[in-house]
PDB file of C-alpha atoms in Angstrom:
ATOM      1  CA  MET Z 131      -0.134  -0.003  -0.182  1.00  0.00           C
ATOM      2  CA  GLY Z 132       3.034   2.077  -0.194  1.00  0.00           C
ATOM      3  CA  ARG Z 133       2.219   5.081   1.702  1.00  0.00           C
ATOM      4  CA  VAL Z 134      -0.891   5.864   1.357  1.00  0.00           C
ATOM      5  CA  ASP Z 135      -2.471   5.980   5.510  1.00  0.00           C
ATOM      6  CA  GLU Z 136      -0.156   8.480   5.792  1.00  0.00           C
ATOM      7  CA  ALA Z 137      -0.889  10.560   2.942  1.00  0.00           C
ATOM      8  CA  LYS Z 138      -4.294  10.174   3.508  1.00  0.00           C
ATOM      9  CA  ARG Z 139      -3.199  11.465   6.530  1.00  0.00           C
ATOM     10  CA  ASP Z 140      -2.013  14.027   5.220  1.00  0.00           C
ATOM     11  CA  ILE Z 141      -5.165  14.925   2.723  1.00  0.00           C
ATOM     12  CA  ASP Z 142      -7.614  14.797   5.465  1.00  0.00           C
ATOM     13  CA  GLN Z 143      -5.592  17.664   6.828  1.00  0.00           C
ATOM     14  CA  ALA Z 144      -5.581  19.756   4.080  1.00  0.00           C
ATOM     15  CA  LEU Z 145      -8.686  19.621   4.041  1.00  0.00           C
ATOM     16  CA  LYS Z 146      -9.907  20.531   7.548  1.00  0.00           C
ATOM     17  CA  ILE Z 147      -8.325  23.382   6.461  1.00  0.00           C
ATOM     18  CA  ASP Z 148     -10.002  24.072   3.276  1.00  0.00           C
ATOM     19  CA  PRO Z 149     -13.008  21.337   2.688  1.00  0.00           C
ATOM     20  CA  LYS Z 150     -11.994  22.367  -1.142  1.00  0.00           C
ATOM     21  CA  ASN Z 151      -8.577  22.302  -1.504  1.00  0.00           C
ATOM     22  CA  SER Z 152      -8.576  21.306  -5.490  1.00  0.00           C
ATOM     23  CA  GLU Z 153      -5.755  19.593  -5.255  1.00  0.00           C
ATOM     24  CA  ALA Z 154      -6.179  17.650  -1.657  1.00  0.00           C
ATOM     25  CA  LEU Z 155      -9.256  16.040  -3.237  1.00  0.00           C
ATOM     26  CA  ALA Z 156      -7.349  15.684  -6.608  1.00  0.00           C
ATOM     27  CA  LEU Z 157      -5.023  13.516  -4.698  1.00  0.00           C
ATOM     28  CA  GLN Z 158      -8.151  11.796  -3.024  1.00  0.00           C
ATOM     29  CA  SER Z 159      -9.546  10.649  -6.371  1.00  0.00           C
ATOM     30  CA  ILE Z 160      -6.434   9.444  -7.430  1.00  0.00           C
ATOM     31  CA  ILE Z 161      -6.366   7.192  -4.610  1.00  0.00           C
ATOM     32  CA  ALA Z 162      -9.299   6.015  -5.071  1.00  0.00           C
ATOM     33  CA  VAL Z 163      -8.691   4.930  -8.762  1.00  0.00           C
ATOM     34  CA  VAL Z 164      -5.340   2.615  -7.721  1.00  0.00           C
ATOM     35  CA  GLN Z 165      -8.140   1.258  -4.184  1.00  0.00           C
ATOM     36  CA  ASN Z 166     -10.592   0.378  -7.697  1.00  0.00           C
ATOM     37  CA  ASP Z 167     -13.437   2.653  -5.886  1.00  0.00           C
ATOM     38  CA  LYS Z 168     -14.436   4.251  -9.560  1.00  0.00           C
ATOM     39  CA  ASP Z 169     -17.151   6.089  -8.023  1.00  0.00           C
ATOM     40  CA  GLY Z 170     -16.160   7.660  -5.619  1.00  0.00           C
ATOM     41  CA  ALA Z 171     -12.865   8.516  -7.713  1.00  0.00           C
ATOM     42  CA  LEU Z 172     -15.038  10.089  -9.818  1.00  0.00           C
ATOM     43  CA  ASN Z 173     -17.381  11.911  -7.048  1.00  0.00           C
ATOM     44  CA  LEU Z 174     -13.631  13.530  -6.037  1.00  0.00           C
ATOM     45  CA  ALA Z 175     -12.817  14.062  -8.877  1.00  0.00           C
ATOM     46  CA  GLN Z 176     -15.402  16.280  -9.787  1.00  0.00           C
ATOM     47  CA  GLN Z 177     -15.745  17.607  -6.108  1.00  0.00           C
ATOM     48  CA  ALA Z 178     -12.013  19.036  -7.580  1.00  0.00           C
ATOM     49  CA  VAL Z 179     -12.411  20.389 -10.267  1.00  0.00           C
ATOM     50  CA  ALA Z 180     -15.400  21.693  -8.968  1.00  0.00           C
ATOM     51  CA  ALA Z 181     -13.518  23.155  -6.661  1.00  0.00           C
ATOM     52  CA  ASP Z 182     -10.651  25.237  -9.261  1.00  0.00           C
ATOM     53  CA  PRO Z 183     -11.709  24.742 -12.936  1.00  0.00           C
ATOM     54  CA  ASN Z 184      -8.162  25.794 -13.736  1.00  0.00           C
ATOM     55  CA  SER Z 185      -6.533  22.536 -12.002  1.00  0.00           C
ATOM     56  CA  PRO Z 186      -4.257  20.785 -14.122  1.00  0.00           C
ATOM     57  CA  ALA Z 187      -4.260  18.232 -11.167  1.00  0.00           C
ATOM     58  CA  ALA Z 188      -8.050  18.287 -10.916  1.00  0.00           C
ATOM     59  CA  LYS Z 189      -8.252  17.940 -14.688  1.00  0.00           C
ATOM     60  CA  THR Z 190      -5.860  15.027 -14.373  1.00  0.00           C
ATOM     61  CA  ALA Z 191      -6.936  13.422 -11.206  1.00  0.00           C
ATOM     62  CA  LEU Z 192     -10.858  13.521 -13.962  1.00  0.00           C
ATOM     63  CA  SER Z 193      -8.891  11.576 -16.725  1.00  0.00           C
ATOM     64  CA  TYR Z 194      -7.884   8.705 -14.444  1.00  0.00           C
ATOM     65  CA  ALA Z 195     -11.601   8.738 -12.845  1.00  0.00           C
ATOM     66  CA  GLN Z 196     -13.384   8.733 -16.603  1.00  0.00           C
ATOM     67  CA  GLN Z 197     -10.385   5.832 -17.787  1.00  0.00           C
ATOM     68  CA  ALA Z 198     -11.209   4.169 -14.620  1.00  0.00           C
ATOM     69  CA  ARG Z 199     -15.008   3.868 -15.636  1.00  0.00           C
ATOM     70  CA  PHE Z 200     -14.495   3.047 -19.504  1.00  0.00           C
ATOM     71  CA  ASP Z 201     -15.315   6.726 -20.681  1.00  0.00           C
ATOM     72  CA  LEU Z 202     -11.763   6.954 -22.562  1.00  0.00           C
ATOM     73  CA  GLU Z 203     -13.980  10.011 -24.814  1.00  0.00           C
ATOM     74  CA  GLY Z 204     -14.485  12.088 -21.429  1.00  0.00           C
ATOM     75  CA  ALA Z 205     -10.829  11.373 -20.305  1.00  0.00           C
ATOM     76  CA  ARG Z 206      -9.551  12.083 -23.993  1.00  0.00           C
ATOM     77  CA  LYS Z 207     -11.631  15.144 -24.108  1.00  0.00           C
ATOM     78  CA  THR Z 208     -10.771  16.117 -20.333  1.00  0.00           C
ATOM     79  CA  LEU Z 209      -7.369  16.399 -21.217  1.00  0.00           C
ATOM     80  CA  GLU Z 210      -7.235  18.201 -24.264  1.00  0.00           C
ATOM     81  CA  GLU Z 211      -9.503  20.663 -22.247  1.00  0.00           C
ATOM     82  CA  GLU Z 212      -6.375  20.497 -20.174  1.00  0.00           C
ATOM     83  CA  VAL Z 213      -3.562  21.747 -22.914  1.00  0.00           C
ATOM     84  CA  LYS Z 214      -5.284  23.735 -24.951  1.00  0.00           C
ATOM     85  CA  ALA Z 215      -5.664  25.744 -21.091  1.00  0.00           C
ATOM     86  CA  HIS Z 216      -2.171  25.005 -20.025  1.00  0.00           C
ATOM     87  CA  PRO Z 217       0.052  24.489 -22.943  1.00  0.00           C
ATOM     88  CA  ASP Z 218       2.841  24.024 -20.854  1.00  0.00           C
ATOM     89  CA  ASN Z 219       1.731  21.066 -19.224  1.00  0.00           C
ATOM     90  CA  ALA Z 220       4.537  18.431 -19.289  1.00  0.00           C
ATOM     91  CA  LEU Z 221       2.201  15.986 -17.927  1.00  0.00           C
ATOM     92  CA  ALA Z 222      -0.641  17.079 -19.359  1.00  0.00           C
ATOM     93  CA  TRP Z 223       0.678  16.379 -23.009  1.00  0.00           C
ATOM     94  CA  ALA Z 224       1.879  13.077 -22.378  1.00  0.00           C
ATOM     95  CA  ARG Z 225      -1.316  11.745 -20.381  1.00  0.00           C
ATOM     96  CA  LEU Z 226      -2.608  13.118 -23.175  1.00  0.00           C
ATOM     97  CA  ALA Z 227      -0.207  11.209 -25.557  1.00  0.00           C
ATOM     98  CA  GLU Z 228      -1.269   7.876 -23.495  1.00  0.00           C
ATOM     99  CA  LEU Z 229      -5.341   8.563 -24.252  1.00  0.00           C
ATOM    100  CA  ARG Z 230      -4.217   9.143 -27.832  1.00  0.00           C
ATOM    101  CA  SER Z 231      -2.375   6.126 -28.376  1.00  0.00           C
ATOM    102  CA  SER Z 232      -5.792   4.193 -27.115  1.00  0.00           C
ATOM    103  CA  PHE Z 233      -8.116   5.262 -29.662  1.00  0.00           C
ATOM    104  CA  SER Z 234      -5.039   4.270 -32.434  1.00  0.00           C
ATOM    105  CA  ASP Z 235      -4.398   8.149 -32.513  1.00  0.00           C
ATOM    106  CA  LEU Z 236      -0.809   7.362 -33.298  1.00  0.00           C
ATOM    107  CA  ASP Z 237       0.227  10.235 -34.953  1.00  0.00           C
ATOM    108  CA  GLY Z 238      -1.413  12.822 -32.547  1.00  0.00           C
ATOM    109  CA  SER Z 239      -0.256  10.742 -29.867  1.00  0.00           C
ATOM    110  CA  LEU Z 240       3.227  11.282 -31.133  1.00  0.00           C
ATOM    111  CA  GLU Z 241       2.430  14.791 -31.292  1.00  0.00           C
ATOM    112  CA  ALA Z 242       1.480  15.058 -27.530  1.00  0.00           C
ATOM    113  CA  ALA Z 243       3.790  12.854 -26.671  1.00  0.00           C
ATOM    114  CA  GLU Z 244       6.586  15.475 -28.662  1.00  0.00           C
ATOM    115  CA  LYS Z 245       5.590  18.334 -27.246  1.00  0.00           C
ATOM    116  CA  ALA Z 246       5.166  16.816 -24.023  1.00  0.00           C
ATOM    117  CA  VAL Z 247       9.701  15.793 -24.057  1.00  0.00           C
ATOM    118  CA  ALA Z 248       9.735  19.649 -25.529  1.00  0.00           C
ATOM    119  CA  ILE Z 249       8.021  21.016 -22.479  1.00  0.00           C
ATOM    120  CA  ASN Z 250      10.079  19.416 -19.961  1.00  0.00           C
ATOM    121  CA  PRO Z 251      13.018  16.775 -20.770  1.00  0.00           C
ATOM    122  CA  ASN Z 252      13.572  16.245 -17.357  1.00  0.00           C
ATOM    123  CA  ILE Z 253      10.171  14.322 -16.019  1.00  0.00           C
ATOM    124  CA  SER Z 254      10.754  10.936 -16.416  1.00  0.00           C
ATOM    125  CA  ARG Z 255       6.643  10.166 -18.091  1.00  0.00           C
ATOM    126  CA  THR Z 256       7.602  12.561 -20.617  1.00  0.00           C
ATOM    127  CA  GLN Z 257      10.166  10.216 -21.198  1.00  0.00           C
ATOM    128  CA  THR Z 258       8.011   6.924 -20.624  1.00  0.00           C
ATOM    129  CA  VAL Z 259       5.318   7.556 -22.823  1.00  0.00           C
TER     130      VAL Z 259
END
């Protein structure tokens, strides 16, 4: 389980201070995805986006929650909106590359992966994708 219990304590503390902390809600959503709580993950990600519609973390969490529920089209759309709003977000471009490849959009996937690397070649996720 790694350090999930420790992370949950920190997240709970952040939410006590600010119940609408988008970053904390996004992290809770990601934990729920990993624990296969698809409905909980989607609910938390939607709360994160509602708390801060401009949060890259919230949009990324939403894309993972959508994918966990097999809504690949929704996940791709969420990431396309994210890279449009934050074109310098290397992680979002890497995530979009993954989603585009799931649609066999190899040209679009390569384009997104190359943008991710161009923005930040020092992030392992951009190199992996």
